[in-house]
Amino acid sequence: MGIVLETKNLRKEYGSKGMVFAALDGIDLKVYKGEFLGIMGPSGAGKTTLLNVLSTIDRPTSGDICYEGKSILTMKNRELSIFRRNNIGFLFQDFNLLDNMSVQDNIALPLALSNVNVKEIKEKVGKLSEFFGLKDHLKKYPYQLSGGQKQRVAAARALITSPSIVFADEPTGALDSKSSQELLQCLLRMNEELNATIIMVTHDAFAASYSKRILYLKDGKIHARIDKDSSRKEFFKRIIDFIGSVGGGVGELF
């Protein structure tokens, strides 16, 4: 598998001289095509900062970020905006759907903004709505959907441009347990059947157990790596055991 994303000595600092806080402290990372990577860690460990920097929402203080060998830090604003639109998909905790647009139009929005022709848009929306079980809901509006359905609409929108990576920031955070499980199954299918590369930040060990590899951050550094080499149930147990070993309990850490 080729490397989609690589970082070298990535740092993100806040504050000024004498009062500098390193939210990211020398992160070296490689993400491979078709990978499902989970990022965990206690509050303040740098999880969201890392996701924001990797997804081009924020810029690092120093270091480098390369997508398929090309540094994105040398890109001008317009070039970066086009790169983001074509190569990065987002899945947020609060869905970020537009309430005045139908499900169909919400999914199609990234392609419409890129002036893709209507026929191609219809084809892609049709395929993804079928994949996510949304075909009967295309004419509805977000307020008419359940939380789980909204998140599946967001997932379809994230995939519509065939991005290099989908970034998921606490995607199950606003969902009940049944909807959470349905969404995680969707993410797993995206990864396994559509070969989508996913980076998911989560505080939830159950959600993390759906990934193939976990990076555990602490104090802005990669503190540990946990690879999945067994069933999801076994992986979940290993994650719980690890969390207990580094902090004494899930509640205390997260």
PDB file of C-alpha atoms in Angstrom:
ATOM      1  CA  MET A   1       0.000   0.000   0.000  1.00  0.00           C
ATOM      2  CA  GLY A   2       1.290   3.448  -0.917  1.00  0.00           C
ATOM      3  CA  ILE A   3       1.682   6.263   1.573  1.00  0.00           C
ATOM      4  CA  VAL A   4      -1.163   8.793   1.263  1.00  0.00           C
ATOM      5  CA  LEU A   5      -0.106  11.125   4.068  1.00  0.00           C
ATOM      6  CA  GLU A   6       3.199  11.636   5.855  1.00  0.00           C
ATOM      7  CA  THR A   7       4.266  14.118   8.523  1.00  0.00           C
ATOM      8  CA  LYS A   8       7.786  14.937   9.635  1.00  0.00           C
ATOM      9  CA  ASN A   9       8.585  16.469  13.030  1.00  0.00           C
ATOM     10  CA  LEU A  10       5.204  18.185  13.142  1.00  0.00           C
ATOM     11  CA  ARG A  11       4.869  20.880  15.804  1.00  0.00           C
ATOM     12  CA  LYS A  12       2.019  23.189  16.740  1.00  0.00           C
ATOM     13  CA  GLU A  13       2.728  25.778  19.406  1.00  0.00           C
ATOM     14  CA  TYR A  14       0.503  28.339  21.092  1.00  0.00           C
ATOM     15  CA  GLY A  15       1.534  31.377  23.111  1.00  0.00           C
ATOM     16  CA  SER A  16       4.562  33.646  22.910  1.00  0.00           C
ATOM     17  CA  LYS A  17       8.139  33.627  24.194  1.00  0.00           C
ATOM     18  CA  GLY A  18       8.383  32.423  27.750  1.00  0.00           C
ATOM     19  CA  MET A  19       4.844  31.022  27.690  1.00  0.00           C
ATOM     20  CA  VAL A  20       4.850  28.547  24.801  1.00  0.00           C
ATOM     21  CA  PHE A  21       2.646  25.458  24.902  1.00  0.00           C
ATOM     22  CA  ALA A  22       3.349  22.651  22.393  1.00  0.00           C
ATOM     23  CA  ALA A  23       0.007  21.083  21.431  1.00  0.00           C
ATOM     24  CA  LEU A  24       1.907  18.864  18.964  1.00  0.00           C
ATOM     25  CA  ASP A  25       5.499  18.030  19.835  1.00  0.00           C
ATOM     26  CA  GLY A  26       7.364  16.374  16.944  1.00  0.00           C
ATOM     27  CA  ILE A  27       4.777  14.064  15.342  1.00  0.00           C
ATOM     28  CA  ASP A  28       6.156  11.638  12.730  1.00  0.00           C
ATOM     29  CA  LEU A  29       3.345   9.772  11.029  1.00  0.00           C
ATOM     30  CA  LYS A  30       2.657   7.692   7.912  1.00  0.00           C
ATOM     31  CA  VAL A  31      -0.863   6.887   6.747  1.00  0.00           C
ATOM     32  CA  TYR A  32      -1.284   4.245   4.047  1.00  0.00           C
ATOM     33  CA  LYS A  33      -3.912   4.057   1.310  1.00  0.00           C
ATOM     34  CA  GLY A  34      -6.975   2.136   2.483  1.00  0.00           C
ATOM     35  CA  GLU A  35      -6.060   2.457   6.160  1.00  0.00           C
ATOM     36  CA  PHE A  36      -8.583   3.056   8.963  1.00  0.00           C
ATOM     37  CA  LEU A  37      -6.598   4.884  11.635  1.00  0.00           C
ATOM     38  CA  GLY A  38      -7.960   5.765  15.069  1.00  0.00           C
ATOM     39  CA  ILE A  39      -6.488   8.577  17.164  1.00  0.00           C
ATOM     40  CA  MET A  40      -7.068   8.482  20.916  1.00  0.00           C
ATOM     41  CA  GLY A  41      -5.697  10.145  24.021  1.00  0.00           C
ATOM     42  CA  PRO A  42      -6.701  12.068  27.157  1.00  0.00           C
ATOM     43  CA  SER A  43      -8.202  15.532  27.016  1.00  0.00           C
ATOM     44  CA  GLY A  44      -5.554  18.050  25.936  1.00  0.00           C
ATOM     45  CA  ALA A  45      -3.345  15.406  24.317  1.00  0.00           C
ATOM     46  CA  GLY A  46      -3.488  17.089  20.897  1.00  0.00           C
ATOM     47  CA  LYS A  47      -6.010  14.858  19.084  1.00  0.00           C
ATOM     48  CA  THR A  48      -8.160  17.594  17.566  1.00  0.00           C
ATOM     49  CA  THR A  49      -5.137  19.822  16.925  1.00  0.00           C
ATOM     50  CA  LEU A  50      -3.540  16.982  14.953  1.00  0.00           C
ATOM     51  CA  LEU A  51      -6.712  16.387  12.948  1.00  0.00           C
ATOM     52  CA  ASN A  52      -7.062  20.111  12.180  1.00  0.00           C
ATOM     53  CA  VAL A  53      -3.450  20.387  11.031  1.00  0.00           C
ATOM     54  CA  LEU A  54      -3.546  17.201   8.926  1.00  0.00           C
ATOM     55  CA  SER A  55      -6.806  18.249   7.271  1.00  0.00           C
ATOM     56  CA  THR A  56      -5.427  21.741   6.378  1.00  0.00           C
ATOM     57  CA  ILE A  57      -7.917  23.560   8.649  1.00  0.00           C
ATOM     58  CA  ASP A  58      -4.924  24.846  10.649  1.00  0.00           C
ATOM     59  CA  ARG A  59      -1.215  25.263   9.895  1.00  0.00           C
ATOM     60  CA  PRO A  60       1.593  23.752  11.972  1.00  0.00           C
ATOM     61  CA  THR A  61       4.265  25.914  13.587  1.00  0.00           C
ATOM     62  CA  SER A  62       6.996  23.787  11.994  1.00  0.00           C
ATOM     63  CA  GLY A  63       7.582  20.415  10.330  1.00  0.00           C
ATOM     64  CA  ASP A  64       6.072  19.143   7.078  1.00  0.00           C
ATOM     65  CA  ILE A  65       2.878  17.499   5.807  1.00  0.00           C
ATOM     66  CA  CYS A  66       2.994  15.606   2.504  1.00  0.00           C
ATOM     67  CA  TYR A  67       0.082  14.126   0.564  1.00  0.00           C
ATOM     68  CA  GLU A  68       1.371  11.453  -1.833  1.00  0.00           C
ATOM     69  CA  GLY A  69       4.853  12.965  -1.619  1.00  0.00           C
ATOM     70  CA  LYS A  70       3.858  16.598  -2.175  1.00  0.00           C
ATOM     71  CA  SER A  71       4.146  19.152   0.640  1.00  0.00           C
ATOM     72  CA  ILE A  72       0.922  21.088   1.215  1.00  0.00           C
ATOM     73  CA  LEU A  73       2.650  23.738   3.317  1.00  0.00           C
ATOM     74  CA  THR A  74       4.116  25.429   0.239  1.00  0.00           C
ATOM     75  CA  MET A  75       0.655  25.886  -1.325  1.00  0.00           C
ATOM     76  CA  LYS A  76      -0.906  29.345  -1.594  1.00  0.00           C
ATOM     77  CA  ASN A  77      -4.408  29.873  -0.175  1.00  0.00           C
ATOM     78  CA  ARG A  78      -6.304  29.319  -3.437  1.00  0.00           C
ATOM     79  CA  GLU A  79      -4.273  26.213  -4.347  1.00  0.00           C
ATOM     80  CA  LEU A  80      -4.798  24.855  -0.826  1.00  0.00           C
ATOM     81  CA  SER A  81      -8.538  25.530  -1.021  1.00  0.00           C
ATOM     82  CA  ILE A  82      -8.802  23.553  -4.274  1.00  0.00           C
ATOM     83  CA  PHE A  83      -6.641  20.770  -2.839  1.00  0.00           C
ATOM     84  CA  ARG A  84      -8.858  20.555   0.257  1.00  0.00           C
ATOM     85  CA  ARG A  85     -12.048  20.461  -1.816  1.00  0.00           C
ATOM     86  CA  ASN A  86     -10.769  17.679  -4.090  1.00  0.00           C
ATOM     87  CA  ASN A  87      -8.757  15.537  -1.676  1.00  0.00           C
ATOM     88  CA  ILE A  88     -10.231  15.786   1.800  1.00  0.00           C
ATOM     89  CA  GLY A  89     -13.585  14.670   3.185  1.00  0.00           C
ATOM     90  CA  PHE A  90     -14.911  15.700   6.593  1.00  0.00           C
ATOM     91  CA  LEU A  91     -17.258  13.991   9.021  1.00  0.00           C
ATOM     92  CA  PHE A  92     -18.096  16.136  12.046  1.00  0.00           C
ATOM     93  CA  GLN A  93     -19.827  15.331  15.329  1.00  0.00           C
ATOM     94  CA  ASP A  94     -22.627  17.839  14.621  1.00  0.00           C
ATOM     95  CA  PHE A  95     -23.172  16.725  10.979  1.00  0.00           C
ATOM     96  CA  ASN A  96     -22.743  20.241   9.442  1.00  0.00           C
ATOM     97  CA  LEU A  97     -25.637  19.697   7.032  1.00  0.00           C
ATOM     98  CA  LEU A  98     -27.493  22.636   5.462  1.00  0.00           C
ATOM     99  CA  ASP A  99     -31.080  22.618   6.762  1.00  0.00           C
ATOM    100  CA  ASN A 100     -32.509  24.526   3.778  1.00  0.00           C
ATOM    101  CA  MET A 101     -31.215  21.937   1.297  1.00  0.00           C
ATOM    102  CA  SER A 102     -32.549  18.449   0.614  1.00  0.00           C
ATOM    103  CA  VAL A 103     -30.565  15.323   1.439  1.00  0.00           C
ATOM    104  CA  GLN A 104     -29.796  14.942  -2.270  1.00  0.00           C
ATOM    105  CA  ASP A 105     -28.451  18.501  -2.535  1.00  0.00           C
ATOM    106  CA  ASN A 106     -26.442  18.198   0.701  1.00  0.00           C
ATOM    107  CA  ILE A 107     -24.674  15.107  -0.663  1.00  0.00           C
ATOM    108  CA  ALA A 108     -24.105  16.718  -4.067  1.00  0.00           C
ATOM    109  CA  LEU A 109     -22.850  20.066  -2.739  1.00  0.00           C
ATOM    110  CA  PRO A 110     -19.060  19.471  -3.036  1.00  0.00           C
ATOM    111  CA  LEU A 111     -19.457  18.418  -6.689  1.00  0.00           C
ATOM    112  CA  ALA A 112     -21.825  21.306  -7.458  1.00  0.00           C
ATOM    113  CA  LEU A 113     -19.250  23.745  -6.060  1.00  0.00           C
ATOM    114  CA  SER A 114     -16.673  22.199  -8.399  1.00  0.00           C
ATOM    115  CA  ASN A 115     -18.988  22.658 -11.430  1.00  0.00           C
ATOM    116  CA  VAL A 116     -19.197  18.920 -12.136  1.00  0.00           C
ATOM    117  CA  ASN A 117     -21.827  18.156 -14.793  1.00  0.00           C
ATOM    118  CA  VAL A 118     -25.328  17.239 -13.617  1.00  0.00           C
ATOM    119  CA  LYS A 119     -25.298  13.712 -15.074  1.00  0.00           C
ATOM    120  CA  GLU A 120     -22.137  12.748 -13.181  1.00  0.00           C
ATOM    121  CA  ILE A 121     -23.490  14.292  -9.973  1.00  0.00           C
ATOM    122  CA  LYS A 122     -26.730  12.299 -10.248  1.00  0.00           C
ATOM    123  CA  GLU A 123     -24.813   9.060 -10.844  1.00  0.00           C
ATOM    124  CA  LYS A 124     -22.541   9.569  -7.836  1.00  0.00           C
ATOM    125  CA  VAL A 125     -25.356  10.666  -5.531  1.00  0.00           C
ATOM    126  CA  GLY A 126     -27.373   7.619  -6.643  1.00  0.00           C
ATOM    127  CA  LYS A 127     -24.534   5.174  -5.910  1.00  0.00           C
ATOM    128  CA  LEU A 128     -23.665   6.634  -2.514  1.00  0.00           C
ATOM    129  CA  SER A 129     -27.283   7.018  -1.388  1.00  0.00           C
ATOM    130  CA  GLU A 130     -27.803   3.341  -2.164  1.00  0.00           C
ATOM    131  CA  PHE A 131     -24.595   2.374  -0.354  1.00  0.00           C
ATOM    132  CA  PHE A 132     -25.650   4.294   2.776  1.00  0.00           C
ATOM    133  CA  GLY A 133     -29.316   3.257   2.679  1.00  0.00           C
ATOM    134  CA  LEU A 134     -30.555   6.773   1.919  1.00  0.00           C
ATOM    135  CA  LYS A 135     -32.299   6.263  -1.424  1.00  0.00           C
ATOM    136  CA  ASP A 136     -35.775   6.743   0.072  1.00  0.00           C
ATOM    137  CA  HIS A 137     -34.745   9.924   1.871  1.00  0.00           C
ATOM    138  CA  LEU A 138     -33.187  11.991  -0.937  1.00  0.00           C
ATOM    139  CA  LYS A 139     -36.082  14.476  -1.165  1.00  0.00           C
ATOM    140  CA  LYS A 140     -36.281  14.965   2.606  1.00  0.00           C
ATOM    141  CA  TYR A 141     -34.593  17.717   4.601  1.00  0.00           C
ATOM    142  CA  PRO A 142     -32.142  17.177   7.488  1.00  0.00           C
ATOM    143  CA  TYR A 143     -34.720  18.094  10.151  1.00  0.00           C
ATOM    144  CA  GLN A 144     -36.838  15.143   8.967  1.00  0.00           C
ATOM    145  CA  LEU A 145     -34.039  12.628   9.643  1.00  0.00           C
ATOM    146  CA  SER A 146     -32.761  10.819  12.724  1.00  0.00           C
ATOM    147  CA  GLY A 147     -29.258  11.524  14.038  1.00  0.00           C
ATOM    148  CA  GLY A 148     -27.955   8.309  12.484  1.00  0.00           C
ATOM    149  CA  GLN A 149     -29.459   9.161   9.091  1.00  0.00           C
ATOM    150  CA  LYS A 150     -27.973  12.669   9.228  1.00  0.00           C
ATOM    151  CA  GLN A 151     -24.536  11.254   9.911  1.00  0.00           C
ATOM    152  CA  ARG A 152     -24.897   8.859   6.966  1.00  0.00           C
ATOM    153  CA  VAL A 153     -25.795  11.832   4.746  1.00  0.00           C
ATOM    154  CA  ALA A 154     -22.643  13.559   6.035  1.00  0.00           C
ATOM    155  CA  ALA A 155     -20.623  10.405   5.278  1.00  0.00           C
ATOM    156  CA  ALA A 156     -21.979  10.277   1.713  1.00  0.00           C
ATOM    157  CA  ARG A 157     -21.146  13.971   1.229  1.00  0.00           C
ATOM    158  CA  ALA A 158     -17.616  13.337   2.588  1.00  0.00           C
ATOM    159  CA  LEU A 159     -17.079  10.583  -0.007  1.00  0.00           C
ATOM    160  CA  ILE A 160     -18.694  12.242  -3.050  1.00  0.00           C
ATOM    161  CA  THR A 161     -15.401  13.705  -4.357  1.00  0.00           C
ATOM    162  CA  SER A 162     -13.520  10.400  -3.874  1.00  0.00           C
ATOM    163  CA  PRO A 163     -11.121  12.098  -1.435  1.00  0.00           C
ATOM    164  CA  SER A 164      -7.634  10.888  -0.541  1.00  0.00           C
ATOM    165  CA  ILE A 165      -8.637  10.837   3.146  1.00  0.00           C
ATOM    166  CA  VAL A 166     -11.839  11.180   5.164  1.00  0.00           C
ATOM    167  CA  PHE A 167     -11.308  12.859   8.542  1.00  0.00           C
ATOM    168  CA  ALA A 168     -13.875  11.932  11.191  1.00  0.00           C
ATOM    169  CA  ASP A 169     -13.895  14.066  14.348  1.00  0.00           C
ATOM    170  CA  GLU A 170     -15.788  12.245  17.153  1.00  0.00           C
ATOM    171  CA  PRO A 171     -18.362  11.069  14.550  1.00  0.00           C
ATOM    172  CA  THR A 172     -20.438   9.121  17.106  1.00  0.00           C
ATOM    173  CA  GLY A 173     -20.373  11.861  19.755  1.00  0.00           C
ATOM    174  CA  ALA A 174     -23.935  13.088  19.123  1.00  0.00           C
ATOM    175  CA  LEU A 175     -25.499   9.662  18.477  1.00  0.00           C
ATOM    176  CA  ASP A 176     -27.246   7.095  20.660  1.00  0.00           C
ATOM    177  CA  SER A 177     -25.680   3.634  20.939  1.00  0.00           C
ATOM    178  CA  LYS A 178     -27.765   2.059  18.123  1.00  0.00           C
ATOM    179  CA  SER A 179     -27.069   4.921  15.688  1.00  0.00           C
ATOM    180  CA  SER A 180     -23.395   4.898  16.712  1.00  0.00           C
ATOM    181  CA  GLN A 181     -23.067   1.234  15.867  1.00  0.00           C
ATOM    182  CA  GLU A 182     -24.816   1.740  12.512  1.00  0.00           C
ATOM    183  CA  LEU A 183     -22.475   4.597  11.619  1.00  0.00           C
ATOM    184  CA  LEU A 184     -19.382   2.630  12.648  1.00  0.00           C
ATOM    185  CA  GLN A 185     -20.532  -0.247  10.429  1.00  0.00           C
ATOM    186  CA  CYS A 186     -20.882   2.312   7.604  1.00  0.00           C
ATOM    187  CA  LEU A 187     -17.361   3.596   8.193  1.00  0.00           C
ATOM    188  CA  LEU A 188     -16.067   0.022   8.192  1.00  0.00           C
ATOM    189  CA  ARG A 189     -17.853  -0.671   4.889  1.00  0.00           C
ATOM    190  CA  MET A 190     -16.477   2.586   3.439  1.00  0.00           C
ATOM    191  CA  ASN A 191     -13.021   1.370   4.363  1.00  0.00           C
ATOM    192  CA  GLU A 192     -13.333  -2.266   3.301  1.00  0.00           C
ATOM    193  CA  GLU A 193     -15.624  -2.039   0.252  1.00  0.00           C
ATOM    194  CA  LEU A 194     -14.792   1.418  -1.138  1.00  0.00           C
ATOM    195  CA  ASN A 195     -11.139   1.398   0.025  1.00  0.00           C
ATOM    196  CA  ALA A 196     -11.641   4.782   1.719  1.00  0.00           C
ATOM    197  CA  THR A 197      -8.749   5.970   3.860  1.00  0.00           C
ATOM    198  CA  ILE A 198     -10.143   7.149   7.210  1.00  0.00           C
ATOM    199  CA  ILE A 199      -8.576   8.983  10.141  1.00  0.00           C
ATOM    200  CA  MET A 200     -10.933   9.059  13.112  1.00  0.00           C
ATOM    201  CA  VAL A 201     -10.442  10.978  16.353  1.00  0.00           C
ATOM    202  CA  THR A 202     -12.423   9.413  19.171  1.00  0.00           C
ATOM    203  CA  HIS A 203     -12.482   9.205  22.966  1.00  0.00           C
ATOM    204  CA  ASP A 204     -14.611   6.050  22.774  1.00  0.00           C
ATOM    205  CA  ALA A 205     -12.854   2.666  22.958  1.00  0.00           C
ATOM    206  CA  PHE A 206     -15.820   0.930  21.278  1.00  0.00           C
ATOM    207  CA  ALA A 207     -15.640   3.297  18.283  1.00  0.00           C
ATOM    208  CA  ALA A 208     -11.845   2.953  18.150  1.00  0.00           C
ATOM    209  CA  SER A 209     -12.147  -0.832  17.958  1.00  0.00           C
ATOM    210  CA  TYR A 210     -13.535  -0.472  14.405  1.00  0.00           C
ATOM    211  CA  SER A 211     -10.223   0.967  13.191  1.00  0.00           C
ATOM    212  CA  LYS A 212      -7.251  -1.115  12.053  1.00  0.00           C
ATOM    213  CA  ARG A 213      -4.600   0.785  13.991  1.00  0.00           C
ATOM    214  CA  ILE A 214      -4.681   3.231  16.894  1.00  0.00           C
ATOM    215  CA  LEU A 215      -2.253   5.988  17.763  1.00  0.00           C
ATOM    216  CA  TYR A 216      -2.484   7.062  21.395  1.00  0.00           C
ATOM    217  CA  LEU A 217      -1.412  10.658  21.968  1.00  0.00           C
ATOM    218  CA  LYS A 218      -0.160  12.066  25.225  1.00  0.00           C
ATOM    219  CA  ASP A 219       1.316  15.543  25.810  1.00  0.00           C
ATOM    220  CA  GLY A 220       1.394  16.233  22.073  1.00  0.00           C
ATOM    221  CA  LYS A 221       3.441  13.113  21.258  1.00  0.00           C
ATOM    222  CA  ILE A 222       2.640   9.635  19.965  1.00  0.00           C
ATOM    223  CA  HIS A 223       2.770   7.715  23.218  1.00  0.00           C
ATOM    224  CA  ALA A 224       1.786   4.273  21.894  1.00  0.00           C
ATOM    225  CA  ARG A 225       0.522   2.389  18.860  1.00  0.00           C
ATOM    226  CA  ILE A 226      -1.961  -0.473  19.000  1.00  0.00           C
ATOM    227  CA  ASP A 227      -2.398  -2.667  15.898  1.00  0.00           C
ATOM    228  CA  LYS A 228      -5.444  -4.803  15.292  1.00  0.00           C
ATOM    229  CA  ASP A 229      -4.375  -8.417  14.846  1.00  0.00           C
ATOM    230  CA  SER A 230      -7.514 -10.242  15.963  1.00  0.00           C
ATOM    231  CA  SER A 231     -11.294  -9.850  16.070  1.00  0.00           C
ATOM    232  CA  ARG A 232     -12.911  -6.497  16.834  1.00  0.00           C
ATOM    233  CA  LYS A 233     -14.067  -7.852  20.193  1.00  0.00           C
ATOM    234  CA  GLU A 234     -10.501  -8.825  21.148  1.00  0.00           C
ATOM    235  CA  PHE A 235      -9.201  -5.480  19.878  1.00  0.00           C
ATOM    236  CA  PHE A 236     -11.758  -3.647  22.019  1.00  0.00           C
ATOM    237  CA  LYS A 237     -10.554  -5.557  25.090  1.00  0.00           C
ATOM    238  CA  ARG A 238      -6.917  -4.704  24.312  1.00  0.00           C
ATOM    239  CA  ILE A 239      -7.820  -1.001  24.002  1.00  0.00           C
ATOM    240  CA  ILE A 240      -9.660  -1.063  27.347  1.00  0.00           C
ATOM    241  CA  ASP A 241      -6.737  -2.875  28.996  1.00  0.00           C
ATOM    242  CA  PHE A 242      -4.266  -0.370  27.552  1.00  0.00           C
ATOM    243  CA  ILE A 243      -6.302   2.629  28.726  1.00  0.00           C
ATOM    244  CA  GLY A 244      -6.465   1.095  32.187  1.00  0.00           C
ATOM    245  CA  SER A 245      -2.703   0.571  32.221  1.00  0.00           C
ATOM    246  CA  VAL A 246      -1.851   4.177  31.335  1.00  0.00           C
ATOM    247  CA  GLY A 247      -4.441   5.964  33.409  1.00  0.00           C
ATOM    248  CA  GLY A 248      -6.424   3.707  35.660  1.00  0.00           C
ATOM    249  CA  GLY A 249      -9.772   3.967  33.930  1.00  0.00           C
ATOM    250  CA  VAL A 250     -11.720   5.305  30.958  1.00  0.00           C
ATOM    251  CA  GLY A 251     -13.633   7.842  33.024  1.00  0.00           C
ATOM    252  CA  GLU A 252     -10.465   9.409  34.402  1.00  0.00           C
ATOM    253  CA  LEU A 253      -8.826   9.725  31.004  1.00  0.00           C
ATOM    254  CA  PHE A 254     -11.685  10.826  28.827  1.00  0.00           C
TER     255      PHE A 254
END
